[in-house]
PDB file of C-alpha atoms in Angstrom:
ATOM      1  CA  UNK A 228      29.189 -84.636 -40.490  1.00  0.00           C
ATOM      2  CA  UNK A 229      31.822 -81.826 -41.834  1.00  0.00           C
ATOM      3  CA  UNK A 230      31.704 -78.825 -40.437  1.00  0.00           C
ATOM      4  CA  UNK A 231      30.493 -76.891 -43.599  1.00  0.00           C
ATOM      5  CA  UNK A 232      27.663 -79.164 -43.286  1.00  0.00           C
ATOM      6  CA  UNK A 233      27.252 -78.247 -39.360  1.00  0.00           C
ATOM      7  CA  UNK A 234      27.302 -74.676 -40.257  1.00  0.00           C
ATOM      8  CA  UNK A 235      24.880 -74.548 -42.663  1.00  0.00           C
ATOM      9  CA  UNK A 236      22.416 -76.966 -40.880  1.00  0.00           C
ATOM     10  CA  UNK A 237      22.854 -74.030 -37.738  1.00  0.00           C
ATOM     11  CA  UNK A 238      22.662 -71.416 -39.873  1.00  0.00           C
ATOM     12  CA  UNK A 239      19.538 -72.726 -41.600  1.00  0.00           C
ATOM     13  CA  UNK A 240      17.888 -73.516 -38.137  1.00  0.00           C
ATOM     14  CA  UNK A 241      17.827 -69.728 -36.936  1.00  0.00           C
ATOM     15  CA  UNK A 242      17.913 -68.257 -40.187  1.00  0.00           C
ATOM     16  CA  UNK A 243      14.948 -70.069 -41.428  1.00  0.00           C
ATOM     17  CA  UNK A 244      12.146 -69.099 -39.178  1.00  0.00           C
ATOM     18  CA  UNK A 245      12.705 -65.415 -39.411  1.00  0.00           C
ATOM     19  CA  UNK A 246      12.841 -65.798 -43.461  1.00  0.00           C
ATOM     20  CA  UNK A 247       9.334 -67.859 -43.713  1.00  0.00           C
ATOM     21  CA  UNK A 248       8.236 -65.475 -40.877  1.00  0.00           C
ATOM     22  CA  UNK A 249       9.231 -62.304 -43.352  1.00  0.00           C
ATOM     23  CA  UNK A 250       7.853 -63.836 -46.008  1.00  0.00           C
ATOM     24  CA  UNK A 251       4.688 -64.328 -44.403  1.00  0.00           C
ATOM     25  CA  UNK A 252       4.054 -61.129 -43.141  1.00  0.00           C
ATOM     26  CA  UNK A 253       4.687 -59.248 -46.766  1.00  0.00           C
ATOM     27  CA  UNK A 254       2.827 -61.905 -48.686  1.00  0.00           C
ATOM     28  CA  UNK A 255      -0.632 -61.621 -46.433  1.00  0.00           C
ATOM     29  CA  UNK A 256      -0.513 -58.096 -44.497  1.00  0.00           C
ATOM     30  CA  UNK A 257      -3.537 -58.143 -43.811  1.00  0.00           C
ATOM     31  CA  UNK A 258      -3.748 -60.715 -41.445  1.00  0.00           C
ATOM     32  CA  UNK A 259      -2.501 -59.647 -38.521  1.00  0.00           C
ATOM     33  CA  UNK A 260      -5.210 -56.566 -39.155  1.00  0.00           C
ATOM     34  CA  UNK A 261      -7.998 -57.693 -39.497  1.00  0.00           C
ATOM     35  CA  UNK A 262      -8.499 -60.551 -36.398  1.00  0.00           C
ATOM     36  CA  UNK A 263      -9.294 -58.437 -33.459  1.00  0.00           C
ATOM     37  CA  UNK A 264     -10.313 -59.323 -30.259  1.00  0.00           C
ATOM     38  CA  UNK A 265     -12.937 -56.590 -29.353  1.00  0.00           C
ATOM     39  CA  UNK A 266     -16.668 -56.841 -29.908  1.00  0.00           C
ATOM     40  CA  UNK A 267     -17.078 -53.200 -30.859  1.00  0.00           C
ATOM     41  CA  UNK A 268     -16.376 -51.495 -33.972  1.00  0.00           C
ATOM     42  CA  UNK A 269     -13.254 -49.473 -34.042  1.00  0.00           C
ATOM     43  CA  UNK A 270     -13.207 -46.242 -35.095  1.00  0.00           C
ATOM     44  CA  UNK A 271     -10.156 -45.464 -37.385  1.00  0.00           C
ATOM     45  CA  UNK A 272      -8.969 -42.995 -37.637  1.00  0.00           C
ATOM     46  CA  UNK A 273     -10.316 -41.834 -33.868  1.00  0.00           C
ATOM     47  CA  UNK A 274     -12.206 -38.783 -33.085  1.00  0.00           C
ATOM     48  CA  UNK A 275     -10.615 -36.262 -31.646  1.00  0.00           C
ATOM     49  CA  UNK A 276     -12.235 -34.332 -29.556  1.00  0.00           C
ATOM     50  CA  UNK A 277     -11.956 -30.668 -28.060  1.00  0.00           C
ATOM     51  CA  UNK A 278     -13.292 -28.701 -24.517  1.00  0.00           C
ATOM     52  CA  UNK A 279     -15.601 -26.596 -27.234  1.00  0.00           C
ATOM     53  CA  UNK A 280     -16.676 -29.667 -29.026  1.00  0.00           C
ATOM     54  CA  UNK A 281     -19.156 -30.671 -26.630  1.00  0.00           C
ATOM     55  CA  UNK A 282     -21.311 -28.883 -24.528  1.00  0.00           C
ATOM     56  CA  UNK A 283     -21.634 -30.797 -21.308  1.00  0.00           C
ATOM     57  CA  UNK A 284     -23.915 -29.790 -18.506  1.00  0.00           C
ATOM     58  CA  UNK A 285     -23.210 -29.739 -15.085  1.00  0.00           C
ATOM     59  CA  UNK A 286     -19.271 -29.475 -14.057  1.00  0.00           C
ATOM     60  CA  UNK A 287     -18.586 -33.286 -15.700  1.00  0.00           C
ATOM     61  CA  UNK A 288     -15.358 -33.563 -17.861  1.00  0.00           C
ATOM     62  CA  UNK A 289     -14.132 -36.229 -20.692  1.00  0.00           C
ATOM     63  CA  UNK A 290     -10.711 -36.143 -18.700  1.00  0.00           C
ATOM     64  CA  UNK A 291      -9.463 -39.131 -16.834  1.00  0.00           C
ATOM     65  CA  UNK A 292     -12.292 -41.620 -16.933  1.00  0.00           C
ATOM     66  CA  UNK A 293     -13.623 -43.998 -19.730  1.00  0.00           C
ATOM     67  CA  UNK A 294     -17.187 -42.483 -21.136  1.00  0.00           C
ATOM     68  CA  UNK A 295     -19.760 -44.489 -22.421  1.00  0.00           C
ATOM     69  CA  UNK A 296     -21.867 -42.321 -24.225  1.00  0.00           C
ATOM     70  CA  UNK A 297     -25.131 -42.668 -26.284  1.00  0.00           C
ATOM     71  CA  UNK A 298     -25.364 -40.228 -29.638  1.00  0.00           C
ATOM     72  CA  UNK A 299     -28.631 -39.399 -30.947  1.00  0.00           C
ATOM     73  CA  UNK A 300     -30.660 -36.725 -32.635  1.00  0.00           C
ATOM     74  CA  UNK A 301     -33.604 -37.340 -29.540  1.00  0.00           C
ATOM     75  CA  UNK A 302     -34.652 -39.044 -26.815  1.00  0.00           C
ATOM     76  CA  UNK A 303     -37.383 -41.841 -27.728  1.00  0.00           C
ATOM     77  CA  UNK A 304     -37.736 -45.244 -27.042  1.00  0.00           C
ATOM     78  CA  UNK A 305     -34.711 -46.307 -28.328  1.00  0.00           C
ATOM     79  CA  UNK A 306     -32.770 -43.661 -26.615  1.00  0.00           C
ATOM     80  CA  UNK A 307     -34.671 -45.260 -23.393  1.00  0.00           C
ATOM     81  CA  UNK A 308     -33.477 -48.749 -24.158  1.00  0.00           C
ATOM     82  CA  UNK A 309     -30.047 -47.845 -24.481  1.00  0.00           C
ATOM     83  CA  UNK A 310     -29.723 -45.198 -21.955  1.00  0.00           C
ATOM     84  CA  UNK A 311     -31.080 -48.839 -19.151  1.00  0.00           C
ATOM     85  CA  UNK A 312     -28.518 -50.616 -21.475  1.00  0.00           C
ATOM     86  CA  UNK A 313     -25.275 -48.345 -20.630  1.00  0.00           C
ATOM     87  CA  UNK A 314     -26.972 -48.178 -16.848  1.00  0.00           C
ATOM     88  CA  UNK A 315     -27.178 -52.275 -16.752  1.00  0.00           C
ATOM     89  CA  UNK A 316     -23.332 -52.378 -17.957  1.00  0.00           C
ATOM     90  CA  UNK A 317     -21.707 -50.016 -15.456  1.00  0.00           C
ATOM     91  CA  UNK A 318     -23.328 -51.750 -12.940  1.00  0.00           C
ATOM     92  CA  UNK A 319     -22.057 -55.362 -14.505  1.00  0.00           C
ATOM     93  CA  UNK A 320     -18.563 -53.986 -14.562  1.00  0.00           C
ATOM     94  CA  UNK A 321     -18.637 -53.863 -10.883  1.00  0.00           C
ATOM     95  CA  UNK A 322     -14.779 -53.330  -9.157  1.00  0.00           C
ATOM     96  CA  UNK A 323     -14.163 -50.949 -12.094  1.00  0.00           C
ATOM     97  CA  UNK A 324     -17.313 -48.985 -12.298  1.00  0.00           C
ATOM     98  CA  UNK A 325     -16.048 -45.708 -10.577  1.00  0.00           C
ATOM     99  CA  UNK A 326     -13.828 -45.882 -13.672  1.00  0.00           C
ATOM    100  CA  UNK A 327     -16.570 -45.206 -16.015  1.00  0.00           C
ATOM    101  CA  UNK A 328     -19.188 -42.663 -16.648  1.00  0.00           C
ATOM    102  CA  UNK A 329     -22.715 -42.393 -18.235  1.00  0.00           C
ATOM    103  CA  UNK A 330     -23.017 -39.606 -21.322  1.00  0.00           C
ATOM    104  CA  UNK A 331     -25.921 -38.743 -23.645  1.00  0.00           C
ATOM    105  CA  UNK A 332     -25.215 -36.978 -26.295  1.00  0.00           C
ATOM    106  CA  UNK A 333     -28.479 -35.648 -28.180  1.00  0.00           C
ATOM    107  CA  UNK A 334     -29.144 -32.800 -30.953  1.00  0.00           C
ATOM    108  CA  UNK A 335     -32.294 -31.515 -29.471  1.00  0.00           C
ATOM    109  CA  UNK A 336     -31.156 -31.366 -25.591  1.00  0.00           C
ATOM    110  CA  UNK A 337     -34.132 -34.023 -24.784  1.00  0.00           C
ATOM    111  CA  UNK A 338     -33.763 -36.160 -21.731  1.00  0.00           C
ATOM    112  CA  UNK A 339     -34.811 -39.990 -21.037  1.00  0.00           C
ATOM    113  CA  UNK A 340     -38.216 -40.175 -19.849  1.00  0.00           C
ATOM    114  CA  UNK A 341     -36.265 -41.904 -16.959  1.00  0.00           C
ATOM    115  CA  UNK A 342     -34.702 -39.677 -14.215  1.00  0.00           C
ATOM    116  CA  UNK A 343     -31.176 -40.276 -13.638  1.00  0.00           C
ATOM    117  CA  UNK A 344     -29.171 -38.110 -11.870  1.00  0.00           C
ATOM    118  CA  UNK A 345     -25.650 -40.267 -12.886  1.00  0.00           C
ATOM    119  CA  UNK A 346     -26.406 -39.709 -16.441  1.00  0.00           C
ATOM    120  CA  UNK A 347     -24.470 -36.769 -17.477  1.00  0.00           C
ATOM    121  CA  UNK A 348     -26.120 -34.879 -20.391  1.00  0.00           C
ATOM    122  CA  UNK A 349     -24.582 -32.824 -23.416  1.00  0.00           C
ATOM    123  CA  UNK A 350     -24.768 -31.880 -26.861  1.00  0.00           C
ATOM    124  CA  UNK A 351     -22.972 -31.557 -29.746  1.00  0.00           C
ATOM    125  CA  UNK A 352     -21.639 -27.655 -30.706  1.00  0.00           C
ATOM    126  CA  UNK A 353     -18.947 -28.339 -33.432  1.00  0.00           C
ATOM    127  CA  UNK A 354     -19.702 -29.003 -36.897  1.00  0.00           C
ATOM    128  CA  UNK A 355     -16.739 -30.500 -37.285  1.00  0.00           C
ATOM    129  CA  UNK A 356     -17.528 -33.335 -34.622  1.00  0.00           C
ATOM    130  CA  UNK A 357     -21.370 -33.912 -36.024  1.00  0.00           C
ATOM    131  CA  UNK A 358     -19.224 -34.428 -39.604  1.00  0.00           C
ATOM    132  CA  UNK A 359     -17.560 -36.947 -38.546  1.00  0.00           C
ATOM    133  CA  UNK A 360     -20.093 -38.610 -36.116  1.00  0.00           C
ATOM    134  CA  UNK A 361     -22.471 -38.547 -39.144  1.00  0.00           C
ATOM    135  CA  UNK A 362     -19.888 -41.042 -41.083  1.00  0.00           C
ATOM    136  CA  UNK A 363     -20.757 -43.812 -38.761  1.00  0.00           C
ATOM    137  CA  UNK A 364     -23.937 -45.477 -38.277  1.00  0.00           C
ATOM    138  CA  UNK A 365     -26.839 -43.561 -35.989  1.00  0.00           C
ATOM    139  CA  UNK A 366     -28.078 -44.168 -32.790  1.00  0.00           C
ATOM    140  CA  UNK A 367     -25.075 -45.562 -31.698  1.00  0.00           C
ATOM    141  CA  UNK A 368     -22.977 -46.189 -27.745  1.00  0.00           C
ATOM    142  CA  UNK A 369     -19.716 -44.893 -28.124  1.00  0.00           C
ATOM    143  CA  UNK A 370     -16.835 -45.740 -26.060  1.00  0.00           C
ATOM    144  CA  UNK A 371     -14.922 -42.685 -25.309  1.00  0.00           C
ATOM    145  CA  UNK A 372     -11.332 -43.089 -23.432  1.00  0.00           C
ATOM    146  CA  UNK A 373      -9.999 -40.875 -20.375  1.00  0.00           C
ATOM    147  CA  UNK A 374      -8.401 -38.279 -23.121  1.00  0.00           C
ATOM    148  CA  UNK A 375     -11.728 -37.568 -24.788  1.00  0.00           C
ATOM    149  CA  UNK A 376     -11.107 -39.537 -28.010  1.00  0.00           C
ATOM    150  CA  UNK A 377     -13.909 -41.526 -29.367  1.00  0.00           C
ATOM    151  CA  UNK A 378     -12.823 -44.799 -30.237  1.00  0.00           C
ATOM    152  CA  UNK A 379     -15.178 -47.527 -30.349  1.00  0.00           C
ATOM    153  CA  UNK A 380     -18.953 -48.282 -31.115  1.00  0.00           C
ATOM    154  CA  UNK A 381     -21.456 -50.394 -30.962  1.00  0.00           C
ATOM    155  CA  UNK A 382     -25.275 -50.669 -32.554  1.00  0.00           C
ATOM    156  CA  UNK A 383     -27.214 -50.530 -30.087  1.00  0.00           C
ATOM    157  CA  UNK A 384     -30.401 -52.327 -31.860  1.00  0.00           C
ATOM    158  CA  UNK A 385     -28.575 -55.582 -31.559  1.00  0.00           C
ATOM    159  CA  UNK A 386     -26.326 -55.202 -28.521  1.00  0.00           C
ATOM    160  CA  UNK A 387     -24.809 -58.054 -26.671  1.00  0.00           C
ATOM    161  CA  UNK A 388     -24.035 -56.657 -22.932  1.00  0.00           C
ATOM    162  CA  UNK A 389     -21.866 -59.630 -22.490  1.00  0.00           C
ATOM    163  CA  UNK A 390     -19.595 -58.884 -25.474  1.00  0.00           C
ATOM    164  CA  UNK A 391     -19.340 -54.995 -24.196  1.00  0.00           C
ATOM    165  CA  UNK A 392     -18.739 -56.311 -20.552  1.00  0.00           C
ATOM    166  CA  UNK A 393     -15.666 -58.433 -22.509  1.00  0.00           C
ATOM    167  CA  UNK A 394     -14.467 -55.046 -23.764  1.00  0.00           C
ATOM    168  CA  UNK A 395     -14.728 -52.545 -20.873  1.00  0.00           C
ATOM    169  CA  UNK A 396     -12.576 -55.355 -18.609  1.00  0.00           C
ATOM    170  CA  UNK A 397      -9.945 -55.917 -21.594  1.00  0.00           C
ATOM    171  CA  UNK A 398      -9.516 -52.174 -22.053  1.00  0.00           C
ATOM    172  CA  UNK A 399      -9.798 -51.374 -17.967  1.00  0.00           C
ATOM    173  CA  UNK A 400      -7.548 -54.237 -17.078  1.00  0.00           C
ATOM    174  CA  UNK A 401      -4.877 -52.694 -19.776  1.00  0.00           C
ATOM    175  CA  UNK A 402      -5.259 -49.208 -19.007  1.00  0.00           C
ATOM    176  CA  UNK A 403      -3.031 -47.421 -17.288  1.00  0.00           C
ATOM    177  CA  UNK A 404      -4.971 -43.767 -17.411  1.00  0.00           C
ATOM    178  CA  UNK A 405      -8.595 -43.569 -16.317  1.00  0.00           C
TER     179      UNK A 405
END
């Protein structure tokens, strides 16, 4: 072999990965997009939230600690079921369950027919939060992270625990805040 034929065959090994690997990131963008890990739905872009936004009783806070929280207009049945549901998972996380904390968020201040004194309890006071709540689907469990952003959500109709358990460790085991 010559060594113009030795340079180019070099060349043409490093040089040729990062071309096809180019190419195939411009010619498909969406790829790399739209296979996600999570279980959840993500919010995009994520709600931000304010200290005014919500009115939370009691002297609980959004800051530092992951917030599963459970938005409805009021407490019935449903609101029941998913209020055990976010109960049953905290307790499933286990190691990391001083991590997270309990919310429900209703219009009407009703409470579960349960009593739960770990359940913090708020409302909504921003119209500009109940906006953009309203553009996803009702009734649903947000995941809120330690800055007070919501981020993620799942129906609560059909909820897998499991698959929300799969979440909550990813996101804890990653986290470096909360």
């Amino acid at each position: 072999m010559t060594f113009k034929k030795e340079f180019w065959a070099l060349l043409s090994i490093f040089l040729l990965p990062i071309g096809l690997g180019t190419l195939f990131f411009y010619l498909n963008p969406t790829y790399f997009s739209q296979n996600t890990v999570n279980y959840g739905e993500l919010i995009t872009p994520v709600i931000v939230t304010e200290k005014s936004d919500l009115d939370i009783k009691g002297d609980a806070s959004l800051q530092g600690v992951w917030t599963l929280a459970y938005v409805t207009d009021s407490c019935d049945s449903l609101c029941n079921q998913a209020v055990a549901d976010v109960k049953t998972i905290r307790t499933l996380i286990n190691m990391d369950m001083r991590r997270i904390q309990r919310m429900l968020i209703t219009n009407d201040g009703s409470v579960p027919s349960v009593e739960d004194e770990k359940l913090i309890l708020a409302s909504i006071t921003s119209d500009k939060l109940l906006g953009q709540l309203s553009r996803l689907p009702e009734n649903s469990i947000f995941l809120i992270d330690p800055i007070g952003n919501f981020m993620l959500y799942y129906d609560p109709k059909d909820i897998n625990i499991k698959f929300v358990l799969k979440d909550l460790k990813r996101l804890l085991k990653y986290s470096r805040i909360g």
